[in-house]
XYZ file of N, CA and C in Angstrom:
849
model
N -44.014 -15.280 16.260
C -43.435 -14.256 16.548
C -43.857 -12.737 16.092
N -43.851 -11.384 16.249
C -44.673 -10.465 15.887
C -43.244 -10.186 14.919
N -42.280 -10.174 15.815
C -40.726 -9.518 14.499
C -40.906 -10.301 13.151
N -41.359 -12.449 13.058
C -40.809 -12.255 12.055
C -42.303 -12.060 10.927
N -43.192 -12.236 11.981
C -44.782 -11.096 11.044
C -44.402 -9.868 10.040
N -43.647 -9.093 11.107
C -43.657 -7.730 10.396
C -42.750 -8.119 8.905
N -41.631 -8.518 9.522
C -40.138 -8.747 8.390
C -40.950 -10.226 7.203
N -41.491 -11.096 7.108
C -42.587 -12.066 6.253
C -43.798 -10.720 5.277
N -44.516 -10.093 6.352
C -45.214 -8.552 6.051
C -44.338 -7.485 4.798
N -43.653 -7.687 5.537
C -42.404 -6.529 4.348
C -41.795 -7.090 3.478
N -41.558 -8.051 2.793
C -40.510 -8.677 2.304
C -41.835 -9.913 0.933
N -42.814 -10.463 1.603
C -43.985 -9.873 0.799
C -44.516 -9.148 0.373
N -45.387 -8.341 0.592
C -45.211 -6.780 -0.291
C -44.421 -6.535 -1.758
N -43.149 -6.958 -0.773
C -41.696 -6.727 -2.000
C -42.273 -7.701 -2.931
N -42.700 -9.053 -3.300
C -42.573 -9.295 -3.665
C -41.330 -10.730 -3.901
N -40.492 -10.498 -2.362
C -39.036 -10.907 -1.958
C -39.312 -11.753 -1.559
N -39.828 -12.861 -2.018
C -39.904 -14.148 -0.987
C -38.470 -15.070 -0.851
N -37.853 -14.059 -0.804
C -36.351 -14.592 -0.910
C -35.688 -14.073 0.474
N -36.266 -12.970 0.527
C -36.420 -12.567 1.693
C -36.404 -13.275 3.277
N -38.175 -14.249 2.603
C -38.606 -14.721 4.062
C -38.301 -15.881 3.717
N -37.215 -16.548 3.518
C -36.142 -18.221 3.671
C -35.021 -17.229 4.083
N -34.435 -16.293 3.192
C -33.708 -15.734 4.241
C -33.432 -15.738 5.993
N -35.067 -15.346 5.892
C -35.232 -15.251 7.879
C -35.134 -16.265 8.745
N -36.380 -17.658 7.371
C -36.823 -18.540 7.869
C -35.553 -19.019 8.064
N -34.110 -19.712 7.703
C -33.086 -20.281 8.087
C -32.638 -19.035 9.351
N -32.889 -18.560 9.541
C -32.243 -17.747 10.787
C -32.859 -17.985 11.676
N -33.635 -19.309 12.099
C -35.119 -18.970 12.840
C -35.824 -18.328 13.417
N -36.060 -17.436 12.860
C -36.545 -16.099 13.165
C -35.920 -15.109 14.027
N -34.763 -14.889 14.315
C -34.350 -14.057 14.565
C -33.242 -12.517 13.763
N -33.574 -11.587 13.340
C -32.877 -10.030 13.305
C -31.582 -9.796 13.740
N -30.611 -9.753 13.456
C -29.129 -10.224 13.284
C -29.082 -8.813 14.203
N -28.079 -9.080 15.306
C -27.836 -7.559 16.366
C -27.483 -6.702 14.976
N -27.932 -4.694 15.230
C -27.619 -3.879 14.414
C -25.969 -3.601 15.101
N -25.376 -4.650 16.161
C -24.225 -3.127 16.778
C -23.128 -4.351 17.067
N -23.678 -5.389 16.383
C -22.436 -6.537 16.725
C -21.192 -6.374 15.839
N -20.360 -6.185 16.909
C -18.699 -6.146 16.501
C -17.954 -7.041 15.352
N -18.889 -8.432 15.554
C -17.758 -9.033 14.120
C -19.137 -9.168 13.287
N -19.133 -7.748 13.393
C -20.682 -8.969 12.127
C -19.933 -8.413 10.664
N -19.757 -9.861 10.376
C -18.797 -10.365 8.109
C -19.881 -9.418 7.071
N -20.676 -9.283 7.664
C -21.330 -8.431 6.304
C -22.043 -7.607 5.548
N -20.886 -6.520 5.992
C -21.025 -4.954 6.652
C -21.617 -4.394 5.020
N -22.760 -3.509 5.119
C -23.467 -2.817 4.284
C -22.922 -0.840 5.238
N -22.590 -0.364 4.195
C -22.895 0.739 4.079
C -23.945 2.178 3.420
N -24.765 2.444 4.107
C -25.914 3.036 3.657
C -25.354 4.581 3.747
N -25.148 5.263 2.560
C -25.179 6.618 2.448
C -26.253 7.554 2.537
N -26.354 9.024 2.230
C -27.690 9.861 1.688
C -26.279 11.247 1.923
N -26.702 11.912 0.292
C -27.483 12.872 0.460
C -28.210 14.258 0.174
N -27.990 15.270 0.256
C -28.843 15.481 0.751
C -29.854 15.631 -0.443
N -30.649 16.759 -0.276
C -31.316 16.931 -0.804
C -32.480 17.838 -0.690
N -33.692 18.061 -1.086
C -34.305 18.825 -0.214
C -35.081 18.545 0.691
N -34.765 18.032 1.406
C -34.884 16.884 2.609
C -36.882 17.261 3.144
N -37.478 17.061 2.350
C -38.777 16.720 1.984
C -38.911 15.128 3.473
N -37.968 14.692 3.229
C -38.464 13.145 3.858
C -37.324 12.789 4.729
N -36.303 13.969 5.635
C -35.443 13.760 6.336
C -35.683 13.165 7.860
N -37.027 14.506 8.090
C -37.498 13.524 9.774
C -37.983 11.946 9.415
N -38.386 12.001 8.559
C -38.429 9.626 8.854
C -37.468 9.613 8.166
N -36.741 9.743 7.304
C -35.173 9.009 7.806
C -35.237 9.014 9.091
N -34.251 10.064 9.667
C -34.395 9.765 10.937
C -34.741 9.254 11.732
N -36.088 9.139 11.682
C -36.676 8.205 12.116
C -36.813 6.544 12.506
N -36.547 6.445 10.752
C -36.118 4.801 10.567
C -35.258 4.516 11.256
N -33.813 5.542 10.938
C -33.303 4.652 10.911
C -32.311 4.524 12.749
N -33.497 5.353 13.104
C -33.602 5.259 14.622
C -33.973 4.558 14.910
N -35.225 4.263 14.833
C -35.969 2.671 15.050
C -34.897 2.033 15.459
N -34.731 1.380 14.206
C -33.566 0.241 13.592
C -32.323 -0.096 14.432
N -31.839 1.404 14.629
C -30.294 1.289 15.557
C -29.158 1.601 14.109
N -29.638 2.123 12.817
C -29.001 2.159 11.086
C -28.151 3.164 11.877
N -27.153 3.519 11.842
C -26.288 4.899 12.156
C -25.686 4.801 10.477
N -25.547 5.963 9.212
C -25.241 6.288 8.307
C -24.068 7.758 8.318
N -24.114 7.255 6.637
C -23.075 9.228 6.405
C -23.629 9.234 5.477
N -23.972 11.043 5.955
C -23.989 11.676 5.624
C -23.022 12.250 4.671
N -23.907 12.723 3.295
C -22.855 13.593 1.497
C -23.364 14.883 1.475
N -22.781 16.109 2.493
C -23.748 16.936 1.912
C -23.181 18.134 1.608
N -24.230 19.159 0.918
C -24.414 20.878 0.294
C -25.022 21.169 0.633
N -25.567 22.256 0.320
C -26.320 23.312 0.619
C -27.089 23.665 -0.924
N -28.304 22.581 -0.761
C -29.548 22.633 -1.518
C -30.041 23.060 -1.024
N -31.341 23.526 -1.967
C -32.453 24.214 -1.495
C -33.250 23.483 -1.058
N -34.079 23.603 0.154
C -35.339 22.859 0.689
C -36.297 22.980 0.614
N -37.275 22.241 1.030
C -39.045 22.445 1.034
C -39.659 24.098 2.125
N -38.996 23.449 2.986
C -39.007 24.276 4.136
C -37.381 24.827 4.597
N -37.997 26.274 4.682
C -36.359 26.699 5.386
C -35.721 27.545 4.836
N -34.076 27.648 4.284
C -33.060 28.612 4.054
C -32.477 28.172 3.528
N -32.695 26.151 3.005
C -31.371 25.454 2.581
C -30.459 23.673 3.379
N -30.557 23.065 3.096
C -30.219 21.947 3.510
C -29.363 22.306 5.589
N -28.209 23.061 3.963
C -26.842 23.846 5.323
C -27.057 25.559 6.294
N -28.490 25.368 6.154
C -29.666 26.659 6.719
C -29.486 26.393 7.791
N -29.579 28.016 8.449
C -29.892 27.494 10.344
C -31.165 27.136 10.349
N -32.113 26.945 9.392
C -33.451 25.992 9.883
C -33.355 24.642 9.891
N -32.059 23.608 9.550
C -31.922 23.147 10.091
C -30.918 22.364 10.643
N -30.103 22.778 11.071
C -29.385 22.579 11.599
C -28.882 22.533 12.741
N -30.478 22.336 13.502
C -31.071 20.948 14.979
C -30.707 20.111 14.074
N -31.483 19.174 13.048
C -31.486 18.213 12.509
C -30.165 17.553 12.355
N -28.938 18.703 11.832
C -27.574 18.561 11.796
C -26.967 17.621 12.700
N -27.930 18.291 14.333
C -26.776 18.230 15.580
C -27.603 17.130 16.086
N -28.777 16.945 16.030
C -29.500 15.198 16.221
C -28.637 13.981 15.729
N -28.477 15.014 14.593
C -27.390 13.374 13.574
C -26.537 13.040 14.000
N -25.839 13.693 14.529
C -24.597 14.199 14.804
C -24.222 13.649 17.139
N -25.884 13.553 16.966
C -25.391 12.440 18.618
C -25.892 11.304 17.591
N -26.221 11.662 17.523
C -26.679 9.591 16.900
C -26.401 8.582 16.768
N -25.118 9.748 16.043
C -23.796 8.799 15.565
C -23.208 8.807 14.449
N -24.712 9.350 13.749
C -23.450 9.336 12.455
C -22.549 10.081 12.447
N -22.994 9.932 10.558
C -20.938 10.481 10.224
C -21.543 11.743 9.098
N -20.190 12.183 8.305
C -20.677 13.179 7.766
C -19.375 13.559 7.162
N -19.972 14.138 5.302
C -19.003 14.505 4.569
C -19.461 15.191 3.420
N -17.918 16.199 2.477
C -18.603 16.559 1.932
C -19.581 15.702 0.815
N -19.897 17.047 -0.127
C -21.222 17.149 -1.090
C -20.745 18.215 -2.010
N -19.901 18.946 -1.179
C -19.251 20.653 -2.137
C -19.967 21.504 -1.422
N -19.943 22.746 -1.814
C -20.681 23.454 -0.835
C -22.145 24.207 -1.602
N -21.972 24.791 -3.236
C -22.390 24.219 -4.123
C -23.759 23.302 -5.363
N -23.229 22.196 -4.752
C -23.582 21.009 -5.427
C -23.010 21.931 -6.816
N -21.229 21.572 -6.890
C -21.022 21.706 -7.726
C -20.738 20.297 -8.750
N -21.378 20.219 -10.221
C -21.137 19.702 -11.224
C -19.692 19.791 -12.053
N -18.551 19.126 -11.580
C -17.513 18.692 -12.786
C -17.677 18.209 -14.011
N -17.666 18.772 -15.667
C -18.114 19.189 -16.825
C -16.676 19.073 -17.092
N -15.490 19.348 -17.008
C -14.394 18.887 -18.031
C -12.743 19.679 -17.071
N -11.510 18.101 -17.547
C -10.721 19.217 -16.962
C -10.140 20.127 -18.345
N -9.011 21.617 -17.608
C -8.400 22.219 -18.960
C -7.244 22.425 -17.332
N -6.297 23.915 -18.471
C -5.571 23.885 -17.516
C -4.153 22.953 -17.548
N -3.532 23.003 -16.850
C -2.359 21.946 -16.893
C -1.943 21.084 -15.859
N -1.043 19.993 -16.515
C -0.951 19.160 -15.380
C -0.616 19.880 -13.606
N -0.067 21.131 -13.376
C 1.031 21.503 -12.678
C -0.289 22.838 -12.497
N -0.629 22.969 -12.991
C -2.035 24.589 -12.480
C -2.730 23.649 -13.189
N -3.586 22.580 -12.536
C -5.000 22.017 -12.747
C -6.467 22.967 -12.234
N -7.372 22.885 -14.001
C -8.865 23.596 -13.400
C -10.087 23.238 -13.572
N -10.502 23.694 -13.794
C -12.095 21.982 -14.051
C -12.814 23.554 -14.513
N -13.651 22.686 -15.530
C -14.663 23.490 -15.455
C -15.648 22.779 -15.532
N -16.958 23.583 -14.308
C -17.772 23.379 -13.706
C -19.076 23.660 -13.378
N -20.680 23.609 -12.833
C -21.650 24.407 -13.279
C -22.925 23.881 -12.066
N -22.423 24.767 -10.817
C -23.058 24.602 -9.374
C -24.754 23.745 -9.822
N -25.131 23.541 -8.881
C -26.085 23.405 -9.342
C -27.087 24.469 -8.465
N -26.635 24.806 -7.785
C -27.486 25.479 -6.280
C -25.727 26.768 -6.279
N -26.730 27.979 -5.215
C -25.881 28.769 -5.370
C -26.104 30.141 -5.731
N -24.794 31.351 -6.058
C -25.511 32.380 -6.917
C -24.527 32.071 -8.752
N -24.352 31.092 -8.919
C -23.771 30.874 -10.131
C -25.052 29.480 -10.063
N -25.440 29.879 -9.668
C -26.584 27.987 -10.012
C -26.497 28.004 -11.399
N -27.173 26.711 -12.507
C -26.575 26.384 -13.649
C -25.885 27.266 -14.640
N -25.330 28.280 -14.082
C -24.307 28.945 -14.889
C -22.630 27.618 -15.174
N -22.151 28.111 -16.271
C -20.559 27.364 -16.598
C -20.003 28.384 -15.709
N -18.754 27.874 -15.552
C -17.262 28.356 -14.695
C -16.119 27.726 -15.006
N -15.741 28.258 -14.504
C -14.233 27.660 -14.219
C -13.582 27.715 -12.031
N -13.382 27.266 -12.351
C -12.739 26.614 -10.653
C -11.144 25.973 -11.130
N -10.384 26.421 -10.226
C -8.998 26.072 -10.323
C -8.908 25.067 -9.178
N -8.108 23.737 -8.965
C -8.211 23.236 -7.987
C -7.609 23.441 -6.911
N -7.786 24.757 -6.439
C -7.669 25.176 -4.854
C -8.984 25.844 -4.861
N -10.233 26.850 -5.371
C -10.818 26.999 -5.522
C -11.599 26.167 -5.321
N -12.311 25.021 -6.494
C -12.412 23.319 -6.011
C -12.485 22.508 -4.805
N -11.410 22.626 -3.987
C -10.591 22.489 -2.547
C -11.553 22.883 -1.276
N -11.602 24.643 -2.089
C -12.221 25.588 -0.997
C -14.154 24.505 -1.322
N -14.400 24.388 -2.383
C -16.109 24.015 -2.179
C -16.364 23.296 -0.931
N -15.532 21.393 -1.801
C -15.825 20.842 -0.401
C -15.072 20.588 0.706
N -14.498 22.070 1.052
C -13.627 22.338 2.774
C -15.048 22.888 3.347
N -15.467 24.231 1.900
C -16.714 24.293 2.747
C -17.976 24.121 3.329
N -18.346 22.906 2.438
C -18.931 21.607 3.728
C -18.711 21.629 4.971
N -17.143 20.753 4.910
C -17.238 20.457 6.615
C -16.792 21.449 7.013
N -16.107 23.055 7.058
C -15.908 23.654 7.965
C -17.449 23.671 9.052
N -18.407 23.795 8.314
C -19.568 24.120 8.443
C -20.361 22.987 9.390
N -20.494 22.191 8.338
C -20.621 20.871 9.663
C -19.448 20.965 11.175
N -18.747 21.158 10.990
C -17.890 20.910 12.476
C -18.592 22.240 13.732
N -18.228 22.822 12.561
C -19.500 24.010 13.858
C -20.506 23.949 14.031
N -20.914 23.568 13.010
C -22.536 23.620 13.433
C -23.213 22.177 14.223
N -22.152 20.433 14.339
C -22.676 19.946 15.377
C -21.532 19.345 16.063
N -20.080 20.103 16.207
C -19.234 20.165 17.130
C -18.130 18.283 16.597
N -18.794 17.661 15.402
C -18.798 16.862 14.790
C -17.472 17.165 14.506
N -16.401 16.118 13.925
C -14.943 16.950 13.400
C -15.666 15.265 11.751
N -16.083 15.807 10.474
C -16.168 15.700 9.747
C -15.516 14.463 8.948
N -15.470 13.573 8.324
C -14.408 13.011 7.997
C -13.497 13.404 6.258
N -12.886 13.040 5.950
C -12.075 13.714 5.249
C -12.209 12.963 3.365
N -13.411 12.782 3.780
C -14.043 12.617 2.232
C -15.525 13.888 1.716
N -15.573 13.068 0.209
C -16.569 13.958 0.061
C -17.016 13.636 -1.503
N -18.385 13.339 -2.189
C -18.476 12.907 -2.794
C -18.752 13.862 -4.255
N -18.566 13.882 -5.484
C -18.687 14.642 -6.543
C -20.275 14.507 -6.794
N -21.361 15.314 -7.204
C -22.947 15.945 -6.949
C -22.778 14.900 -7.907
N -24.029 13.956 -8.641
C -23.933 13.050 -9.946
C -23.108 12.363 -9.668
N -21.821 12.109 -9.304
C -20.263 11.220 -9.070
C -19.730 11.450 -10.548
N -19.741 12.724 -10.877
C -18.737 12.660 -12.390
C -17.576 13.653 -11.580
N -16.151 12.863 -12.047
C -15.630 13.258 -12.130
C -14.567 13.225 -12.917
N -12.560 12.997 -12.649
C -12.135 12.800 -13.813
C -10.123 12.521 -12.804
N -9.480 11.825 -13.335
C -8.685 11.464 -12.028
C -7.979 12.997 -11.914
N -8.164 13.617 -12.588
C -7.989 15.092 -12.388
C -7.966 15.771 -11.044
N -9.783 16.001 -11.237
C -10.120 16.159 -10.327
C -10.027 15.407 -9.069
N -9.877 14.147 -9.232
C -9.469 13.248 -7.571
C -7.902 13.181 -7.100
N -7.056 14.026 -8.276
C -5.675 14.322 -7.936
C -5.682 15.511 -6.632
N -6.835 16.145 -6.974
C -6.899 17.448 -6.585
C -7.309 16.955 -4.908
N -8.117 16.296 -5.656
C -8.703 16.498 -4.165
C -8.435 15.873 -2.628
N -7.863 14.849 -3.522
C -6.818 14.306 -2.762
C -5.942 15.115 -2.077
N -4.841 15.537 -2.649
C -3.229 16.595 -2.580
C -4.419 18.201 -1.569
N -5.207 17.881 -1.281
C -6.317 18.297 0.184
C -7.064 17.832 0.656
N -6.334 16.205 0.634
C -7.365 15.838 2.357
C -8.376 14.757 1.929
N -8.744 14.873 1.388
C -10.295 14.715 1.008
C -10.237 13.775 -0.637
N -10.453 12.631 -0.163
C -10.451 11.170 -1.191
C -12.164 10.785 -0.697
N -12.043 10.738 -2.344
C -13.490 10.855 -3.100
C -14.740 9.216 -2.798
N -16.007 9.365 -2.860
C -16.206 7.133 -2.502
C -17.522 7.668 -3.867
N -18.010 7.046 -4.508
C -18.726 7.323 -4.361
C -20.104 6.158 -3.849
N -19.795 5.039 -4.879
C -21.233 3.583 -4.876
C -21.098 3.049 -5.215
N -21.408 1.277 -4.837
C -20.791 0.131 -5.665
C -22.256 -0.119 -7.003
N -22.007 -0.453 -7.583
C -23.105 -0.736 -8.554
C -25.076 -1.074 -8.361
N -24.790 -2.316 -7.656
C -25.497 -2.844 -6.535
C -25.843 -1.598 -5.557
N -25.376 -0.884 -5.248
C -26.130 -0.250 -3.957
C -26.674 1.471 -5.179
N -26.272 1.965 -6.140
C -27.774 3.417 -6.477
C -28.997 2.126 -6.176
N -29.597 2.899 -5.296
C -31.074 2.520 -4.622
C -32.250 2.966 -5.718
N -31.967 4.219 -6.792
C -32.723 4.325 -7.836
C -33.444 5.724 -7.415
N -33.436 5.946 -6.329
C -34.083 6.748 -5.791
C -34.869 7.877 -6.680
N -34.104 8.447 -7.557
C -33.852 9.635 -8.503
C -34.192 9.438 -9.807
N -34.407 8.028 -9.904
C -35.085 7.749 -11.412
C -36.340 7.648 -11.385
N -37.237 7.827 -12.990
C -38.431 7.749 -12.851
C -39.267 7.260 -11.887
N -40.139 7.202 -11.932
C -40.899 6.591 -10.830
C -42.006 5.850 -11.670
N -42.065 6.746 -12.686
C -43.178 6.032 -13.945
C -42.556 4.158 -14.722
N -41.139 4.370 -14.662
C -40.801 3.387 -15.165
C -39.778 2.220 -14.295
N -39.951 3.185 -13.115
C -38.744 1.866 -11.722
C -40.013 2.420 -10.801
N -40.673 1.490 -10.855
C -41.454 1.596 -9.277
C -40.562 1.157 -8.083
N -41.595 1.569 -6.589
C -40.416 1.457 -5.435
C -40.470 -0.444 -5.141
N -41.616 -0.558 -6.064
C -41.377 -2.472 -5.758
C -40.008 -3.127 -5.949
N -40.352 -2.634 -7.322
C -39.165 -2.825 -8.306
C -37.656 -3.197 -7.672
N -37.559 -1.275 -7.444
C -36.528 -0.412 -6.557
C -35.811 -1.199 -5.643
N -37.245 -1.993 -5.267
C -36.508 -2.676 -3.242
C -36.057 -4.054 -3.787
N -37.477 -4.695 -4.566
C -36.370 -6.200 -4.884
C -35.464 -5.962 -5.630
N -34.457 -5.596 -6.016
C -33.799 -4.983 -6.955
C -32.152 -5.029 -6.117
N -32.545 -4.458 -5.008
C -31.929 -4.291 -3.874
C -31.622 -5.522 -3.254
N -33.222 -5.776 -2.408
C -32.201 -7.010 -1.427
C -31.664 -8.346 -2.750
N -32.408 -8.383 -3.975
C -31.491 -9.628 -4.036
C -29.800 -9.508 -5.225
N -29.699 -7.787 -4.275
C -28.320 -7.776 -5.671
C -26.918 -6.771 -3.991
N -27.433 -7.206 -3.525
C -26.996 -5.696 -2.603
C -25.646 -7.115 -1.716
N -25.030 -6.632 -2.210
C -23.386 -7.937 -1.379
C -22.626 -7.609 -0.108
N -21.940 -8.030 0.744
C -21.482 -7.248 1.985
C -20.455 -5.986 1.076
N -19.579 -5.111 2.181
C -18.960 -4.592 1.307
C -19.097 -2.928 0.830
N -20.840 -3.491 -0.033
C -21.312 -2.639 -0.785
C -21.940 -0.963 -0.506
N -21.354 -0.158 -1.206
C -21.568 1.541 -0.277
C -23.030 1.516 -1.215
N -24.285 1.884 -0.218
C -25.352 2.653 -0.349
C -25.556 3.510 -0.928
N -26.393 4.405 -2.104
C -26.488 5.869 -2.095
C -28.287 5.479 -2.077
N -28.446 7.383 -0.933
C -29.885 7.962 -1.542
C -29.712 8.923 -1.265
N -31.248 9.549 -1.039
C -31.564 11.074 -0.645
C -31.842 11.373 -0.025
N -31.678 12.223 0.621
C -32.720 13.564 1.212
C -33.782 14.578 0.583
N -34.858 13.141 -0.075
C -35.435 13.539 -1.040
C -34.985 14.287 -2.326
N -35.795 13.925 -3.643
C -35.753 14.382 -4.733
C -37.207 14.420 -5.603
N -36.616 16.320 -6.407
C -37.627 16.799 -6.386
C -37.810 16.229 -7.235
N -37.770 15.669 -8.371
C -38.279 14.898 -10.307
C -39.396 13.458 -10.109
N -38.868 13.398 -8.397
C -39.697 11.994 -8.507
C -41.068 11.689 -7.787
N -42.160 11.625 -9.018
C -43.223 11.500 -8.131
C -43.977 11.119 -7.293
N -43.235 9.452 -7.199
C -43.526 8.838 -5.436
C -42.658 8.431 -5.390
N -42.471 9.054 -4.502
C -41.311 9.260 -3.166
C -40.472 8.248 -3.047
N -38.896 7.636 -3.015
C -39.112 6.409 -2.455
C -38.574 6.197 -1.376
N -38.909 6.654 -0.084
C -37.742 6.575 1.258
C -39.200 6.485 1.306
N -40.191 6.645 1.611
C -41.521 6.006 2.814
C -41.844 4.781 3.022
N -41.142 4.565 1.319
C -42.516 3.272 1.031
C -41.130 1.662 0.720
N -39.769 2.836 0.352
C -38.902 1.823 0.570
C -37.792 1.391 1.492
N -37.392 2.919 2.037
C -36.145 2.263 3.363
C -36.281 1.929 4.386
N -37.736 1.534 4.614
C -37.850 0.599 5.848
C -37.941 -1.182 5.685
N -38.289 -1.255 4.498
C -38.690 -2.910 4.023
C -36.773 -2.678 3.794
N -36.292 -1.868 3.415
C -34.938 -2.249 2.660
C -34.096 -2.975 4.257
N -33.622 -2.084 4.477
C -33.135 -2.284 6.032
C -33.605 -2.805 7.076
N -35.221 -3.471 6.412
C -35.463 -4.605 7.192
C -35.460 -4.929 6.656
N -35.034 -5.778 5.192
C -35.265 -7.314 4.512
C -33.639 -7.276 4.256
N -32.540 -6.155 4.766
C -30.713 -7.049 4.386
C -30.470 -7.286 6.094
N -31.299 -5.725 7.360
C -30.791 -6.687 8.657
C -31.269 -8.550 8.954
N -32.263 -8.829 8.265
C -33.022 -10.264 7.880
C -32.108 -11.516 7.445
N -31.267 -10.567 6.616
C -30.045 -12.091 5.541
C -28.861 -11.929 6.446
N -29.292 -11.031 7.481
C -27.298 -10.912 8.144
C -26.581 -9.192 7.764
N -27.157 -8.565 6.654
C -26.426 -7.851 7.154
C -26.282 -6.899 8.710
N -25.393 -6.184 7.900
C -25.107 -5.294 9.080
C -24.592 -3.451 8.704
N -24.998 -2.548 9.199
C -25.109 -0.684 8.096
C -23.781 -0.101 9.658
N -23.013 0.030 9.024
C -21.782 0.750 8.990
C -21.958 1.941 8.397
N -20.528 2.594 9.252
C -20.103 4.319 8.391
C -19.352 4.481 8.023
N -18.670 4.742 7.154
C -17.765 4.780 6.343
C -15.948 4.625 6.615
N -16.313 5.664 7.479
C -14.752 5.145 8.737
C -13.796 3.979 8.820
N -15.526 3.666 8.861
C -14.905 1.975 8.943
C -14.629 0.913 8.300
N -14.999 1.584 6.525
C -14.688 0.277 5.917
C -13.491 0.050 5.443
N -13.155 -1.234 5.284
C -11.969 -1.709 4.723
C -11.055 -1.223 3.900
N -11.793 -0.305 2.788
C -10.702 0.529 1.685
C -10.904 2.397 2.323
N -11.246 2.484 3.279
C -10.942 3.599 3.547
C -10.566 3.916 4.895
N -10.186 3.084 5.893
C -10.024 3.266 6.949
C -8.288 3.505 7.067
N -7.989 3.478 6.561
C -6.740 4.233 6.758
C -6.462 5.490 6.477
N -7.149 5.421 5.184
C -7.046 7.449 4.784
C -7.929 8.070 5.935
N -8.766 7.894 6.187
C -9.172 8.567 7.183
C -8.366 8.225 8.238
N -8.151 7.625 9.051
C -7.488 7.849 10.179
C -6.279 9.308 10.075
N -4.960 8.660 8.891
C -4.564 9.482 8.352
C -4.304 10.823 8.048
N -5.657 11.550 7.649
C -5.909 12.079 7.352
C -7.402 13.031 7.933
N -7.034 12.363 8.861
C -8.088 12.956 9.752
C -8.960 14.541 10.554
N -7.141 15.513 10.381
C -7.206 16.947 9.862
C -7.443 17.782 9.061
N -8.643 17.038 7.397
C -7.827 17.488 6.593
C -9.660 18.448 6.811
N -10.603 17.135 7.246
C -11.960 18.133 8.014
C -11.732 19.680 8.223
N -10.939 19.968 9.338
C -10.758 20.307 10.133
C -11.372 21.829 9.822
N -11.837 22.807 10.865
C -11.520 24.491 10.278
C -10.231 24.810 9.861
N -10.378 25.581 9.491
C -8.197 26.122 8.671
C -8.391 27.454 9.699
N -7.324 27.742 10.833
C -7.420 28.722 11.197
C -7.070 29.861 10.360
């Protein structure tokens, strides 16, 4: 069977013999990708990056009928005027038509560095990695940080016509209880990633090979996990996506996993439904 040979070949290349066994146990049938009663969901998410692998990622997701959640910031890119610039606008529009979901990663990829101010009037030490204050230490009030989160959501809504999710992800996953509380007060719930869901595409390829990262992910990922990858990492010499993304998807589907967007996650569904208006453009 052609499908069986393909999955087996991918698993052998990854050194993941367990994947072949799991596939054989299922009598050679890859799990349907859109079954509503799937009891082994995982939630693949992508943060923006240099966008050099964006077309490849889109092609793999489309061919395997996988829908993901993108966390977006306006980052420098290999081509064009930034990941949320006019050059990439058609790319985001196409992903919206395919049924993917979007959420904010802040506009200028603003890293939290510490809390200050008071409980009644919190502020935060931050360091944007993009924008006019790139790599400069500065301070933001809670309202200013909320505006950073909302700016990406507003751009997505205006560009794609799709309402973004009332969720956000802090650059580097760096937060504090005070920052999380401030974001929730303006309607955005933070989403990080599961320990096994850290797919390692931002790690050094000299120390963490693509094959090792693939094997680790296939062995450790469990139902309900939120997975993290990027649309291109400048520092990794051996890019992750061309080597790992498709074998990972095929391997997980062969093990009975299905891919879902974060608005369906059991821990987030109620928040998304209750705060759907948070990501809307404010008139």
